[in-house]
Amino acid sequence: MKILITGGAGQIGTDLLHHLHGKGAKLSVFDVAGPPEGLPPGVRWYRGSVDNPSELLDAVKDAAPEVVYHFAALLSATGEAAPHRAYAANMDGTRNALEAARLFGVRQVMFASTIAVFGPGLPDPVPDDVPLQPSTIYGVTKVAGELLGGYYKRKWGLDFRGVRFPGLINAGVPGGGTTDYALWMYVEGIRNGKYECYVGPESTCPMMYMPDALRALVELSETPVSRLKRCIYNIAAISPTAAEFAAAVKKRVRGVEITYKVDPARQAILDSWPRRLDDSCARADWGWKAAYDLDRMSDDLVPKIRKMVGVF
Ligand code: AKB
């Protein structure tokens, strides 16, 4: 199968690329960054910006994918620092990706949505269908992306699907999100023996280990359309407090010191998001179920981060 990933050099894109390569997909990437070292053989790399329509349209025309995974976006913390850039990348970028798909006969677009579409004051856990009143430009643009994709499906029959990702954790470098503190605890804890966390110890939000996230994308992409009752699904895995993450790191990395110095801006963003998600629609429609809890994830992750940062 021919697949193009926008944002293929980012946190999800990098891991999905290797995952799909292992499954025999014929892959292309579109990203503002150039190709990294260790790129799997045979991957075509198009360098460009999603908010530049001609760069993205040319790449989609040339690569002629059946499926586009559209990940290119500025995340919540980076987006608040540069709202106009976030608008261009996330709003114009998603419109351009959908237009490219429509014009060049892409069968399916997979969209990375997020818990950032939610605002404060919602039930716990938060179900799929609630009023969406996000507090960040990132959340606003992701709500718009969900709605625009649904419009392309109704108007032009594009097979648009997506998941609302929790904060994602992998052996990689986080990319400007508010939920990055969890991954930094592991990375900095292993690299430097200490980490100063920018949210308080009781902070809680939905999180997920990357292998679960990749499996969710592929499983949703492969589910027959007749089984899907909606385009966008909540998916849930774990919701530890920051202190519980710290304890999981300390249990596996001797002598680590985790301290807390709250950054009010990022704490406010995190506090506006759900603590837990209700993913019963994904479970019912396509059999979704996360496999990794905090312990299983930490046991798998710590050796991988040790290898990544070269500290054993
Ligand atoms: C962020 O923190 O901005 C992202 C997200 C929750 O989508 N990890």
Coordinates of C-alpha atoms and ligand atoms in Angstrom, one line a residue:
M1 CA 0.0 0.0 0.0
K2 CA 1.3 3.5 -0.9
I3 CA 1.1 5.8 2.2
L4 CA 2.2 9.5 2.6
I5 CA 2.8 10.9 6.1
T6 CA 2.8 14.7 6.7
G7 CA 4.9 15.6 9.6
G8 CA 6.8 12.4 9.2
A9 CA 9.8 13.7 11.0
G10 CA 7.8 14.4 14.2
Q11 CA 7.2 12.4 17.3
I12 CA 4.3 10.2 15.9
G13 CA 5.5 10.3 12.3
T14 CA 9.0 9.0 13.0
D15 CA 7.7 5.9 14.8
L16 CA 4.8 5.3 12.4
L17 CA 7.2 5.4 9.5
H18 CA 9.3 2.5 11.0
H19 CA 6.2 0.6 12.0
L20 CA 4.6 0.8 8.5
H21 CA 7.9 0.1 6.8
G22 CA 8.0 -3.1 8.8
K23 CA 4.6 -4.0 7.5
G24 CA 5.8 -3.6 3.9
A25 CA 4.1 -0.2 3.0
K26 CA 5.5 1.9 0.2
L27 CA 6.2 5.2 2.1
S28 CA 6.6 8.9 1.4
V29 CA 7.1 11.7 3.9
F30 CA 6.3 15.4 3.6
D31 CA 8.0 17.5 6.3
V32 CA 9.6 20.9 6.8
A33 CA 12.6 19.1 8.1
G34 CA 15.0 17.0 6.0
P35 CA 15.3 13.3 6.3
P36 CA 16.9 12.0 9.5
E37 CA 19.7 9.5 9.8
G38 CA 18.5 5.9 9.8
L39 CA 15.7 6.5 7.4
P40 CA 14.4 3.1 6.3
P41 CA 15.4 2.3 2.7
G42 CA 13.0 3.2 -0.1
V43 CA 11.2 6.1 1.7
R44 CA 10.7 9.1 -0.5
W45 CA 11.2 12.4 1.3
Y46 CA 9.4 15.6 0.1
R47 CA 10.6 18.7 1.9
G48 CA 8.1 21.5 2.3
S49 CA 5.5 23.2 4.4
V50 CA 1.9 22.1 4.7
D51 CA 0.8 25.7 4.7
N52 CA 2.2 26.1 1.2
P53 CA -0.5 24.6 -1.0
S54 CA 1.7 24.1 -4.1
E55 CA 4.4 22.3 -2.2
L56 CA 2.0 19.9 -0.6
L57 CA -0.2 19.4 -3.7
D58 CA 2.9 18.7 -5.8
A59 CA 4.1 16.1 -3.3
V60 CA 0.8 14.3 -3.1
K61 CA 0.4 14.3 -6.9
D62 CA 3.9 12.9 -7.3
A63 CA 3.7 10.3 -4.5
A64 CA 0.1 9.3 -5.5
P65 CA -0.7 7.7 -2.1
E66 CA -3.8 5.7 -1.3
V67 CA -3.7 6.8 2.3
V68 CA -2.4 10.1 3.9
Y69 CA -1.6 10.2 7.6
H70 CA -1.9 13.9 8.4
F71 CA 0.2 14.7 11.4
A72 CA 2.0 18.0 10.6
A73 CA 1.0 20.5 13.3
L74 CA 2.3 22.8 16.0
L75 CA 1.4 21.4 19.4
S76 CA -0.1 23.2 22.4
A77 CA 2.9 24.9 24.1
T78 CA 4.6 25.9 20.8
G79 CA 1.3 27.0 19.4
E80 CA 0.7 29.4 22.4
A81 CA 4.1 30.9 21.8
A82 CA 3.3 31.5 18.1
P83 CA -0.4 31.4 17.5
H84 CA -0.2 32.7 14.0
R85 CA 2.3 30.0 13.0
A86 CA 0.0 27.5 14.6
Y87 CA -3.0 28.7 12.7
A88 CA -1.1 28.5 9.4
A89 CA 0.3 25.1 10.0
N90 CA -2.7 23.5 11.6
M91 CA -5.7 25.3 9.8
D92 CA -4.2 26.0 6.4
G93 CA -2.2 22.8 6.6
T94 CA -5.2 20.6 7.2
R95 CA -7.3 22.3 4.5
N96 CA -4.4 21.8 2.1
A97 CA -4.0 18.2 3.0
L98 CA -7.7 17.5 2.5
E99 CA -7.7 19.4 -0.8
A100 CA -4.7 17.5 -2.0
A101 CA -6.5 14.2 -1.1
R102 CA -9.6 15.3 -2.9
L103 CA -7.8 16.5 -6.1
F104 CA -5.5 13.5 -6.4
G105 CA -7.8 10.6 -5.5
V106 CA -6.4 9.7 -2.1
R107 CA -8.8 7.1 -0.7
Q108 CA -8.3 7.7 3.0
V109 CA -7.0 10.5 5.3
M110 CA -6.0 9.6 8.8
F111 CA -6.1 12.6 11.2
A112 CA -4.2 13.1 14.5
S113 CA -6.6 14.9 16.8
T114 CA -6.0 15.4 20.5
I115 CA -7.4 15.8 24.0
A116 CA -6.7 19.5 23.4
V117 CA -10.1 19.8 21.6
F118 CA -11.7 19.7 25.0
G119 CA -12.1 22.6 27.5
P120 CA -12.8 22.7 31.2
G121 CA -15.9 21.7 33.1
L122 CA -16.6 18.4 31.3
P123 CA -17.6 15.0 32.9
D124 CA -14.9 12.7 34.1
P125 CA -14.2 10.6 32.0
V126 CA -15.0 12.7 29.0
P127 CA -17.1 11.0 26.3
D128 CA -16.7 11.7 22.5
D129 CA -19.8 13.9 22.1
V130 CA -19.5 17.0 24.3
P131 CA -19.4 20.7 23.6
L132 CA -15.8 21.4 22.3
Q133 CA -14.5 24.7 23.9
P134 CA -10.7 24.5 23.8
S135 CA -8.6 27.1 25.5
T136 CA -5.5 26.9 23.1
I137 CA -5.0 27.8 19.5
Y138 CA -3.9 24.2 19.0
G139 CA -7.2 22.9 20.3
V140 CA -9.2 25.4 18.2
T141 CA -7.4 24.3 15.0
K142 CA -7.9 20.6 15.8
V143 CA -11.6 21.1 16.4
A144 CA -11.7 22.8 13.0
G145 CA -9.7 19.9 11.4
E146 CA -12.1 17.3 12.8
L147 CA -15.1 19.3 11.4
L148 CA -13.5 20.0 8.1
G149 CA -12.6 16.4 7.6
G150 CA -16.2 15.4 8.3
Y151 CA -17.3 17.9 5.7
Y152 CA -15.0 16.4 3.1
K153 CA -16.4 13.0 3.9
R154 CA -20.0 14.2 3.5
K155 CA -19.4 16.4 0.4
W156 CA -16.8 14.4 -1.5
G157 CA -16.9 10.9 0.0
L158 CA -13.3 11.1 1.3
D159 CA -12.7 8.4 3.9
F160 CA -11.7 10.7 6.7
R161 CA -10.9 9.1 10.1
G162 CA -9.0 10.0 13.2
V163 CA -8.3 9.6 16.9
R164 CA -8.0 12.1 19.8
F165 CA -4.6 11.3 21.1
P166 CA -3.7 11.6 24.8
G167 CA -0.2 12.8 25.5
L168 CA 2.2 10.4 23.8
I169 CA 5.3 8.8 25.4
N170 CA 8.1 7.1 23.4
A171 CA 11.8 6.8 23.2
G172 CA 12.1 10.1 21.2
V173 CA 12.3 13.8 21.7
P174 CA 9.0 15.5 22.6
G175 CA 7.8 18.2 20.2
G176 CA 6.5 21.2 22.0
G177 CA 3.4 19.8 23.8
T178 CA 2.1 20.5 27.3
T179 CA 2.1 16.8 28.2
D180 CA 5.9 16.5 27.4
Y181 CA 6.8 16.6 31.2
A182 CA 6.1 12.9 31.5
L183 CA 8.5 11.9 28.8
W184 CA 11.1 14.5 30.0
M185 CA 11.1 12.8 33.4
Y186 CA 12.4 9.6 31.8
V187 CA 14.8 11.3 29.4
E188 CA 16.3 13.8 31.8
G189 CA 16.1 11.4 34.7
I190 CA 18.2 8.9 32.8
R191 CA 20.5 11.5 31.1
N192 CA 21.1 13.9 34.0
G193 CA 19.8 12.1 37.1
K194 CA 17.3 14.9 37.7
Y195 CA 14.3 16.7 36.3
E196 CA 12.4 19.8 37.3
C197 CA 8.7 19.3 36.3
Y198 CA 6.8 22.3 35.1
V199 CA 3.4 21.0 36.4
G200 CA 2.5 20.1 40.0
P201 CA 2.7 16.6 41.4
E202 CA -1.1 16.0 41.4
S203 CA -1.5 17.0 37.7
T204 CA -3.3 14.3 35.8
C205 CA -4.2 13.9 32.1
P206 CA -4.7 11.1 29.6
M207 CA -1.4 9.6 28.4
M208 CA -0.5 6.7 26.0
Y209 CA 2.6 4.7 25.1
M210 CA 3.5 5.0 21.4
P211 CA 3.1 1.3 20.5
D212 CA -0.5 1.6 21.5
A213 CA -0.9 4.8 19.6
L214 CA 0.5 3.3 16.4
R215 CA -1.7 0.2 16.8
A216 CA -4.7 2.5 17.2
L217 CA -4.0 4.3 14.0
V218 CA -3.4 1.1 11.9
E219 CA -6.4 -0.7 13.4
L220 CA -8.7 2.3 12.8
S221 CA -7.4 2.7 9.2
E222 CA -8.0 -1.0 8.5
T223 CA -11.5 -1.3 10.0
P224 CA -14.2 -1.7 7.3
V225 CA -16.1 1.7 6.9
S226 CA -19.4 -0.1 7.5
R227 CA -18.4 -0.7 11.1
L228 CA -17.6 3.0 11.9
K229 CA -20.4 5.2 13.3
R230 CA -18.2 8.3 13.4
C231 CA -15.1 9.9 11.9
I232 CA -13.2 10.8 15.1
Y233 CA -12.8 8.6 18.2
N234 CA -11.5 9.2 21.8
I235 CA -8.9 6.6 22.7
A236 CA -7.7 6.1 26.2
A237 CA -4.9 4.3 28.0
I238 CA -3.5 5.6 31.3
S239 CA -3.9 8.7 33.5
P240 CA -1.2 8.7 36.2
T241 CA -0.5 11.8 38.2
A242 CA 2.9 13.5 37.6
A243 CA 4.0 12.1 41.0
E244 CA 3.1 8.6 39.9
F245 CA 5.2 9.1 36.7
A246 CA 8.0 10.3 39.0
A247 CA 7.7 7.1 41.1
A248 CA 7.8 4.9 38.0
V249 CA 11.0 6.6 36.9
K250 CA 12.6 6.4 40.4
K251 CA 11.8 2.7 40.7
R252 CA 13.8 2.0 37.5
V253 CA 16.6 4.7 37.5
R254 CA 18.6 4.7 40.7
G255 CA 19.1 8.1 42.5
V256 CA 16.9 10.2 40.3
E257 CA 15.6 13.4 41.7
I258 CA 12.3 14.9 40.4
T259 CA 11.3 18.3 41.7
Y260 CA 8.4 20.6 40.8
K261 CA 8.4 24.2 39.7
V262 CA 5.0 25.1 38.3
D263 CA 4.9 27.1 35.1
P264 CA 1.4 28.8 35.4
A265 CA 0.8 28.9 31.6
R266 CA 1.4 25.2 31.0
Q267 CA -0.3 24.2 34.2
A268 CA -3.4 26.2 33.1
I269 CA -3.4 24.4 29.7
L270 CA -3.1 21.0 31.4
D271 CA -5.8 21.8 33.9
S272 CA -8.2 22.7 31.1
W273 CA -7.9 19.2 29.6
P274 CA -9.7 16.0 30.7
R275 CA -8.2 13.8 33.4
R276 CA -9.6 10.7 31.8
L277 CA -11.2 9.9 28.4
D278 CA -14.2 7.6 27.8
D279 CA -13.2 5.5 24.8
S280 CA -16.3 3.2 24.7
C281 CA -17.2 4.2 21.1
A282 CA -13.8 3.1 19.8
R283 CA -14.0 -0.1 21.8
A284 CA -17.5 -0.9 20.5
D285 CA -16.9 0.1 16.8
W286 CA -13.4 -1.2 16.1
G287 CA -12.4 -3.2 19.1
W288 CA -9.9 -0.7 20.5
K289 CA -8.1 -1.6 23.8
A290 CA -4.8 -0.2 25.1
A291 CA -2.2 -2.8 26.1
Y292 CA 0.3 -0.8 28.1
D293 CA -0.3 0.4 31.7
L294 CA 2.3 2.5 33.5
D295 CA 4.5 -0.4 34.7
R296 CA 4.5 -2.3 31.5
M297 CA 5.3 1.0 29.6
S298 CA 8.1 2.0 31.9
D299 CA 9.7 -1.5 31.8
D300 CA 9.8 -1.3 28.0
L301 CA 10.7 2.4 27.7
V302 CA 13.6 2.8 30.1
P303 CA 16.0 0.5 28.2
K304 CA 15.1 2.2 25.0
I305 CA 15.7 5.7 26.4
R306 CA 19.0 4.5 27.9
K307 CA 20.0 3.4 24.4
M308 CA 18.8 6.7 22.9
V309 CA 20.8 9.0 25.3
G310 CA 23.7 6.6 25.6
V311 CA 23.5 6.2 29.4
F312 CA 23.5 2.7 30.8
Ligands
AKB1 C1 0.3 18.5 23.6 O1 0.6 18.4 24.8 O2 0.1 19.6 23.0 C2 0.1 17.2 22.9 C3 -1.4 16.8 22.8 C4 -2.1 16.5 24.1 O3 -2.0 16.8 21.8 N1 0.8 16.2 23.4

